[in-house]
Tab-separated table of C-alpha atoms in Angstrom:
chain	number	residue	atom	x	y	z
A	15	MET	CA	-77.847	162.786	36.458
A	16	THR	CA	-77.999	164.785	33.230
A	17	ARG	CA	-79.834	163.278	30.295
A	18	SER	CA	-80.731	165.706	27.534
A	19	HIS	CA	-81.683	165.332	23.903
A	20	LEU	CA	-81.316	168.502	21.859
A	21	SER	CA	-83.005	169.097	18.522
A	22	PRO	CA	-82.502	171.696	15.729
A	23	GLY	CA	-81.850	175.142	17.108
A	24	GLY	CA	-80.819	173.726	20.497
A	25	SER	CA	-84.305	173.503	22.015
A	26	SER	CA	-85.290	170.561	24.200
A	27	GLN	CA	-86.793	167.724	22.248
A	28	ALA	CA	-89.792	165.966	23.711
A	29	PRO	CA	-89.364	162.214	24.289
A	30	GLY	CA	-90.717	160.127	21.465
A	31	ARG	CA	-90.104	162.644	18.664
A	32	LEU	CA	-89.151	160.845	15.459
A	33	PRO	CA	-85.419	161.220	14.671
A	34	GLY	CA	-84.819	163.372	11.629
A	35	VAL	CA	-88.061	165.349	11.916
A	36	PRO	CA	-87.637	168.906	13.213
A	37	PRO	CA	-90.234	170.511	15.464
A	38	SER	CA	-92.663	172.917	13.896
A	39	GLY	CA	-91.814	176.610	13.837
A	40	GLY	CA	-88.586	178.494	14.505
A	41	ASP	CA	-86.397	176.549	12.053
A	42	ASP	CA	-86.304	177.102	8.312
A	43	ARG	CA	-84.378	173.951	7.453
A	44	PRO	CA	-86.242	171.654	5.088
A	45	ALA	CA	-87.932	168.551	6.516
A	46	GLY	CA	-85.507	165.676	6.912
A	47	ASP	CA	-82.556	168.035	7.469
A	48	VAL	CA	-81.680	168.129	11.176
A	49	LYS	CA	-78.877	169.364	13.374
A	50	PHE	CA	-78.838	167.485	16.680
A	51	ARG	CA	-76.981	167.057	19.934
A	52	ASN	CA	-77.402	164.323	22.545
A	53	PHE	CA	-75.704	164.755	25.912
A	54	VAL	CA	-75.798	162.305	28.831
A	55	THR	CA	-73.762	162.278	32.041
A	56	LEU	CA	-73.852	159.788	34.903
A	57	THR	CA	-72.013	160.103	38.198
A	58	ALA	CA	-70.098	157.159	39.635
A	59	GLN	CA	-72.802	156.846	42.313
A	60	GLU	CA	-75.571	156.702	39.694
A	61	ILE	CA	-73.712	154.000	37.787
A	62	GLU	CA	-73.218	152.089	41.020
A	63	ARG	CA	-76.954	152.288	41.742
A	64	GLY	CA	-77.721	150.714	38.369
A	65	ALA	CA	-78.271	153.647	35.974
A	66	GLN	CA	-76.213	151.845	33.348
A	67	THR	CA	-78.349	151.662	30.215
A	68	LEU	CA	-78.833	154.364	27.580
A	69	SER	CA	-82.294	154.539	26.059
A	70	GLY	CA	-83.203	154.898	22.404
A	71	ASP	CA	-84.243	158.529	22.926
A	72	GLU	CA	-80.826	159.347	24.371
A	73	LEU	CA	-79.053	157.702	21.440
A	74	ALA	CA	-81.370	158.898	18.629
A	75	PRO	CA	-80.844	159.441	15.786
A	76	LEU	CA	-77.976	156.893	16.107
A	77	SER	CA	-80.569	154.174	15.556
A	78	HIS	CA	-78.004	151.457	14.751
A	79	LEU	CA	-76.828	151.458	18.406
A	80	THR	CA	-78.851	149.187	20.698
A	81	GLY	CA	-78.465	147.606	24.126
A	82	VAL	CA	-75.880	150.199	25.141
A	83	SER	CA	-74.658	149.803	28.714
A	84	VAL	CA	-72.090	151.547	30.896
A	85	PRO	CA	-69.660	149.196	32.701
A	86	ARG	CA	-69.011	150.325	36.266
A	87	SER	CA	-65.410	149.089	36.451
A	88	ALA	CA	-64.337	151.059	33.357
A	89	ASN	CA	-65.969	154.337	34.473
A	90	PRO	CA	-64.842	154.843	38.091
A	91	ASP	CA	-65.197	158.630	37.859
A	92	GLY	CA	-68.542	158.716	36.062
A	93	PHE	CA	-69.689	158.581	32.451
A	94	ARG	CA	-70.300	161.093	29.685
A	95	PHE	CA	-71.867	160.647	26.240
A	96	ASP	CA	-71.821	163.609	23.858
A	97	ALA	CA	-72.962	163.220	20.239
A	98	GLN	CA	-73.607	166.088	17.873
A	99	GLY	CA	-74.024	166.249	14.136
A	100	HIS	CA	-76.445	166.402	11.213
A	101	VAL	CA	-79.030	164.261	9.451
A	102	ILE	CA	-79.615	165.016	5.768
A	103	ASP	CA	-82.539	162.948	4.464
A	104	GLY	CA	-81.372	159.835	6.276
A	105	LEU	CA	-77.622	160.274	5.946
A	106	LEU	CA	-76.110	160.990	9.349
A	107	TYR	CA	-72.787	162.505	10.368
A	108	ALA	CA	-71.866	162.847	14.037
A	109	ARG	CA	-68.910	163.595	16.291
A	110	ILE	CA	-69.058	161.412	19.388
A	111	TYR	CA	-67.126	161.606	22.637
A	112	CYS	CA	-67.941	159.098	25.368
A	113	GLY	CA	-66.733	157.041	28.278
A	114	ALA	CA	-66.324	153.275	28.133
A	115	MET	CA	-69.484	151.492	27.002
A	116	ASN	CA	-70.689	148.233	25.449
A	117	GLY	CA	-73.504	147.526	23.054
A	118	VAL	CA	-74.625	146.230	19.683
A	119	SER	CA	-74.410	147.927	16.301
A	120	CYS	CA	-77.127	146.564	14.053
A	121	GLY	CA	-79.972	147.752	11.880
A	122	SER	CA	-83.627	147.567	12.758
A	123	THR	CA	-85.303	148.234	9.389
A	124	ALA	CA	-85.139	147.082	5.780
A	125	ASP	CA	-82.912	150.088	5.105
A	126	ASP	CA	-80.204	149.108	7.630
A	127	PRO	CA	-77.430	151.697	7.313
A	128	ILE	CA	-73.840	151.273	6.233
A	129	VAL	CA	-71.796	152.842	9.039
A	130	ALA	CA	-68.221	154.143	9.068
A	131	ASP	CA	-66.312	155.100	12.216
A	132	VAL	CA	-63.172	157.235	11.934
A	133	VAL	CA	-61.492	156.841	15.333
A	134	LYS	CA	-59.851	159.979	16.700
A	135	ALA	CA	-58.922	158.859	20.243
A	136	GLY	CA	-59.119	155.670	22.291
A	137	TRP	CA	-60.159	152.431	20.625
A	138	ILE	CA	-63.272	150.464	19.713
A	139	SER	CA	-63.549	146.715	19.256
A	140	PHE	CA	-66.132	144.962	17.029
A	141	VAL	CA	-67.023	141.265	17.063
A	142	GLY	CA	-69.545	139.847	14.609
A	143	GLU	CA	-70.200	137.611	11.619
A	144	GLY	CA	-67.690	139.700	9.685
A	145	GLY	CA	-64.836	138.881	12.077
A	146	GLU	CA	-63.098	140.606	14.967
A	147	HIS	CA	-61.608	144.075	14.582
A	148	THR	CA	-60.008	146.556	16.962
A	149	VAL	CA	-59.982	150.039	15.477
A	150	LYS	CA	-57.454	152.575	16.749
A	151	PRO	CA	-56.821	156.286	16.175
A	152	GLY	CA	-56.082	157.020	12.539
A	153	GLN	CA	-58.221	154.154	11.232
A	154	MET	CA	-61.661	153.949	9.623
A	155	PHE	CA	-63.954	150.934	10.035
A	156	ILE	CA	-66.844	150.435	7.580
A	157	ARG	CA	-69.549	147.855	8.235
A	158	ASP	CA	-73.044	146.837	7.145
A	159	THR	CA	-75.376	146.945	10.148
A	160	LYS	CA	-77.589	144.299	8.616
A	161	LEU	CA	-74.970	142.102	10.253
A	162	SER	CA	-74.981	142.344	14.032
A	163	TRP	CA	-71.794	143.666	15.635
A	164	GLU	CA	-71.100	143.605	19.356
A	165	PHE	CA	-68.859	146.502	20.309
A	166	SER	CA	-66.988	147.902	23.272
A	167	CYS	CA	-64.995	151.106	23.441
A	168	SER	CA	-62.393	152.542	25.768
A	169	ALA	CA	-62.783	155.459	28.140
A	170	SER	CA	-62.156	158.874	26.549
A	171	PHE	CA	-63.238	157.462	23.190
A	172	SER	CA	-63.744	159.869	20.289
A	173	THR	CA	-64.945	159.073	16.789
A	174	HIS	CA	-66.552	160.584	13.715
A	175	VAL	CA	-69.520	158.487	12.557
A	176	ILE	CA	-71.033	158.419	9.069
A	177	SER	CA	-74.263	156.430	8.681
A	178	VAL	CA	-75.541	155.979	5.121
A	179	PRO	CA	-78.984	154.487	4.349
A	180	ARG	CA	-78.724	151.168	2.573
A	181	HIS	CA	-80.682	152.304	-0.493
A	182	LEU	CA	-78.027	154.946	-1.194
A	183	VAL	CA	-75.200	152.373	-1.182
A	184	VAL	CA	-76.510	149.206	-2.865
A	185	PRO	CA	-76.921	150.719	-6.373
A	186	ARG	CA	-73.389	152.160	-6.192
A	187	VAL	CA	-71.303	149.158	-5.106
A	188	SER	CA	-69.702	146.850	-7.646
A	189	SER	CA	-71.450	143.808	-6.139
A	190	VAL	CA	-73.860	143.174	-3.259
A	191	ARG	CA	-71.178	140.805	-1.941
A	192	VAL	CA	-69.251	143.949	-1.039
A	193	LEU	CA	-71.596	144.277	1.930
A	194	ASP	CA	-70.782	140.810	3.297
A	195	ARG	CA	-67.664	141.915	5.145
A	196	ALA	CA	-66.181	144.844	7.053
A	197	TYR	CA	-63.354	147.096	5.927
A	198	VAL	CA	-60.499	148.713	7.834
A	199	ALA	CA	-58.808	151.651	6.116
A	200	ASP	CA	-55.990	153.916	7.224
A	201	ALA	CA	-57.181	157.501	7.655
A	202	GLY	CA	-54.024	158.577	5.821
A	203	MET	CA	-55.298	157.000	2.588
A	204	PRO	CA	-56.101	159.687	-0.014
A	205	GLU	CA	-59.684	158.437	-0.347
A	206	VAL	CA	-60.315	158.685	3.399
A	207	THR	CA	-58.618	162.088	3.642
A	208	PHE	CA	-60.875	163.317	0.833
A	209	LEU	CA	-63.891	161.833	2.605
A	210	LEU	CA	-63.146	163.769	5.800
A	211	LYS	CA	-62.642	167.006	3.864
A	212	PHE	CA	-65.941	166.390	2.125
A	213	ILE	CA	-67.676	166.022	5.489
A	214	GLU	CA	-66.380	169.474	6.431
A	215	MET	CA	-68.134	170.820	3.340
A	216	ILE	CA	-71.380	169.172	4.436
A	217	ASP	CA	-70.983	170.683	7.925
A	218	GLU	CA	-70.648	174.131	6.395
A	219	SER	CA	-73.611	173.623	4.068
A	220	VAL	CA	-75.965	172.568	6.870
A	221	ASP	CA	-74.928	175.537	8.999
A	222	ASN	CA	-75.537	177.889	6.082
A	223	PRO	CA	-79.292	178.561	5.615
A	224	GLY	CA	-78.549	179.949	2.141
A	225	VAL	CA	-77.615	176.513	0.799
A	226	SER	CA	-80.607	174.987	-0.965
A	227	LYS	CA	-82.161	171.618	-0.258
A	228	SER	CA	-81.142	170.316	-3.699
A	229	ILE	CA	-77.480	171.134	-3.054
A	230	ARG	CA	-77.597	169.372	0.304
A	231	ILE	CA	-79.097	166.298	-1.346
A	232	THR	CA	-76.331	166.406	-3.956
A	233	LEU	CA	-73.745	166.497	-1.172
A	234	ARG	CA	-75.488	163.590	0.569
A	235	ASP	CA	-75.442	161.472	-2.606
A	236	ALA	CA	-71.792	162.307	-3.255
A	237	LEU	CA	-70.830	161.212	0.259
A	238	ALA	CA	-72.741	157.945	-0.217
A	239	ALA	CA	-70.849	157.446	-3.489
A	240	LEU	CA	-67.516	157.993	-1.721
A	241	ILE	CA	-68.296	155.381	0.939
A	242	SER	CA	-69.507	152.952	-1.741
A	243	GLY	CA	-66.377	153.554	-3.808
A	244	ILE	CA	-64.020	152.854	-0.906
A	245	MET	CA	-65.863	149.597	-0.142
A	246	SER	CA	-65.930	148.511	-3.797
A	247	ASP	CA	-62.249	149.256	-4.337
A	248	CYS	CA	-61.236	147.310	-1.232
A	249	TRP	CA	-63.500	144.369	-2.098
A	250	GLY	CA	-62.425	144.285	-5.740
A	251	MET	CA	-58.762	144.164	-4.853
A	252	GLU	CA	-59.340	141.566	-2.158
A	253	SER	CA	-61.474	139.247	-4.227
A	254	ASP	CA	-59.068	139.313	-7.190
A	255	THR	CA	-55.689	139.671	-5.487
A	256	HIS	CA	-56.202	139.440	-1.749
A	257	ALA	CA	-52.489	139.028	-1.083
A	258	SER	CA	-51.592	142.084	-3.175
A	259	MET	CA	-54.081	144.274	-1.316
A	260	THR	CA	-52.852	143.060	2.073
A	261	VAL	CA	-49.229	143.648	1.123
A	262	ALA	CA	-50.024	147.114	-0.273
A	263	ALA	CA	-51.869	148.100	2.915
A	264	ALA	CA	-49.084	146.674	5.085
A	265	ARG	CA	-46.382	148.501	3.136
A	266	ASN	CA	-48.273	151.747	3.609
A	267	VAL	CA	-48.250	151.220	7.381
A	268	ILE	CA	-44.570	150.207	7.335
A	269	GLU	CA	-43.577	153.334	5.403
A	270	ARG	CA	-45.305	155.488	8.026
A	271	HIS	CA	-43.528	153.723	10.912
A	272	LEU	CA	-40.025	153.059	9.584
A	273	ASP	CA	-38.529	155.198	12.342
A	274	SER	CA	-40.522	153.462	15.079
A	275	ARG	CA	-39.009	150.791	17.288
A	276	ASP	CA	-42.519	149.342	17.727
A	277	LEU	CA	-42.762	148.294	14.072
A	278	SER	CA	-43.508	144.554	14.029
A	279	PRO	CA	-45.673	142.064	12.101
A	280	ARG	CA	-48.205	141.999	14.947
A	281	MET	CA	-48.519	145.792	15.002
A	282	VAL	CA	-48.948	145.943	11.213
A	283	ALA	CA	-51.540	143.141	11.219
A	284	GLN	CA	-53.587	144.983	13.849
A	285	ARG	CA	-53.339	148.263	11.926
A	286	ILE	CA	-54.704	146.820	8.675
A	287	GLY	CA	-57.243	144.497	10.342
A	288	VAL	CA	-55.933	141.064	9.293
A	289	SER	CA	-54.594	138.103	11.226
A	290	LEU	CA	-50.851	137.619	11.680
A	291	ARG	CA	-51.086	134.428	9.641
A	292	THR	CA	-52.789	136.244	6.736
A	293	LEU	CA	-50.126	138.950	6.804
A	294	HIS	CA	-47.243	136.464	6.609
A	295	ARG	CA	-48.990	134.384	3.937
A	296	SER	CA	-49.627	137.471	1.784
A	297	PHE	CA	-45.982	138.548	1.966
A	298	SER	CA	-44.833	135.022	1.111
A	299	VAL	CA	-46.745	135.341	-2.174
A	300	SER	CA	-44.867	138.581	-2.890
A	301	GLY	CA	-41.543	136.769	-2.460
A	302	GLU	CA	-40.322	139.014	0.366
A	303	SER	CA	-41.131	138.787	4.065
A	304	MET	CA	-42.580	141.791	5.847
A	305	MET	CA	-39.478	142.397	7.956
A	306	THR	CA	-37.221	141.966	4.916
A	307	PHE	CA	-39.178	144.725	3.204
A	308	ALA	CA	-38.970	146.903	6.320
A	309	ARG	CA	-35.208	146.334	6.609
A	310	ARG	CA	-34.699	147.164	2.923
A	311	ARG	CA	-36.647	150.423	3.264
A	312	ARG	CA	-34.758	151.358	6.431
A	313	LEU	CA	-31.522	150.596	4.626
A	314	GLN	CA	-32.563	152.894	1.786
A	315	LYS	CA	-33.417	155.653	4.283
A	316	ALA	CA	-30.000	155.271	5.916
A	317	HIS	CA	-28.376	155.354	2.467
A	318	ASP	CA	-30.200	158.577	1.555
A	319	GLU	CA	-29.118	160.151	4.829
A	320	LEU	CA	-25.511	159.088	4.262
A	321	VAL	CA	-25.394	160.362	0.679
A	322	GLY	CA	-27.207	163.586	1.574
A	323	THR	CA	-24.385	164.696	3.867
A	324	GLU	CA	-21.551	163.145	1.777
A	325	THR	CA	-19.600	162.549	4.982
A	326	LEU	CA	-19.187	159.315	6.886
A	327	LYS	CA	-21.343	159.777	9.951
A	328	ASP	CA	-21.141	157.822	13.151
A	329	ILE	CA	-22.138	154.407	11.795
A	330	SER	CA	-23.334	153.209	15.203
A	331	ALA	CA	-25.701	156.177	15.517
A	332	LEU	CA	-26.957	155.704	11.950
A	333	ALA	CA	-27.549	151.999	12.562
A	334	ALA	CA	-29.401	152.722	15.813
A	335	ARG	CA	-31.577	155.431	14.232
A	336	TRP	CA	-32.822	152.970	11.606
A	337	HIS	CA	-33.138	150.127	14.105
A	338	PHE	CA	-30.338	147.802	13.068
A	339	SER	CA	-29.093	145.791	16.047
A	340	ASP	CA	-25.528	147.144	15.770
A	341	SER	CA	-23.086	148.758	13.326
A	342	SER	CA	-21.677	145.460	12.041
A	343	HIS	CA	-25.210	144.244	11.290
A	344	PHE	CA	-25.915	147.487	9.415
A	345	ILE	CA	-22.627	147.371	7.461
A	346	ARG	CA	-23.215	143.740	6.443
A	347	HIS	CA	-26.663	144.482	5.038
A	348	PHE	CA	-25.484	147.728	3.411
A	349	LYS	CA	-22.691	145.874	1.609
A	350	ALA	CA	-25.064	143.107	0.493
A	351	TYR	CA	-27.480	145.640	-0.974
A	352	TYR	CA	-25.139	148.365	-2.313
A	353	GLY	CA	-22.046	146.299	-3.086
A	354	SER	CA	-19.624	147.921	-0.622
A	355	THR	CA	-19.354	149.188	2.924
A	356	PRO	CA	-20.721	152.678	3.685
A	357	GLY	CA	-17.213	154.178	3.770
A	358	ALA	CA	-16.146	152.585	0.496
A	359	TYR	CA	-19.469	153.523	-1.062
A	360	LEU	CA	-18.915	157.224	-0.296
A	361	ARG	CA	-15.304	157.117	-1.548
A	362	ASN	CA	-16.395	155.526	-4.826
A	363	ARG	CA	-19.070	158.211	-5.261
A	364	ARG	CA	-16.493	160.978	-4.789
A	365	ILE	CA	-14.147	159.358	-7.311
A	366	GLY	CA	-16.981	158.977	-9.781
A	367	ASP	CA	-18.022	162.614	-9.352
A	368	SER	CA	-14.456	163.878	-9.825
């Protein structure tokens, strides 16, 4: 069994040391500014013998994780937990890789953190007062840990975690009601992409002893503002025009998967974190079903491909590439949308050009 808890500078940290407080001597980082690494491994035999629970010391400073256990059936070859990152006056950023585990994500103080997970590999499922959510690679899940969330994650799970103290978020959100629910965002969204780039800047600043404490605090506050802004924007759109937000998020997913045979209402609903019923109801308000929108966009892609070459390609291959059931199905929809068959459409374009 290997259970180690590393503190700033990589030295062993004595059990019971307060998270976020560096040891005295040998580190010139200001108090409250900590680089940490926690590493735990368990063999299959150790798990079998009952070494299945991770202690608070092993998880610190990830204080929002409690009751973490290692299921034997999901870790037949042993278990590994590796978390490393930074704490800047209460704001935490960590990269985590671990085997399958279960537990609870909840706060334990009056300053319960707002936590965001950006999943890189595997999946993690949350069940709580704010609903049920399964978060997959390429998605970010933001939640208030004042609400209790039971979670379970897959083997070979990898995530980036951002934990922001409550007092840094509440003054920045548009309403305290923003904190009453969880948010699922696609990592391809510009706001999330910017957030991840910003974290890289924080990484570099903490590793650079020449960066002053005041600059690090400014970076911390800016990151808290970014998280608050993403939550406020999502809540504002949902509270005013819930259907419009759902449709916009769904269309973003559809655009990214137009060439995928797996594109379906169920897949889109899971990606954006809503029920299938909510997805269909939101599209009904827009006046166009989800699959009608997807077919129209695929038809436009096929049209652009056809016009780009200015030659009549193999219609069957074109129909198959954009997931129409057959060439006659494709031609029928093309004619309904563009007024003529693909062949006639190209001939009319040539005549018009000449």
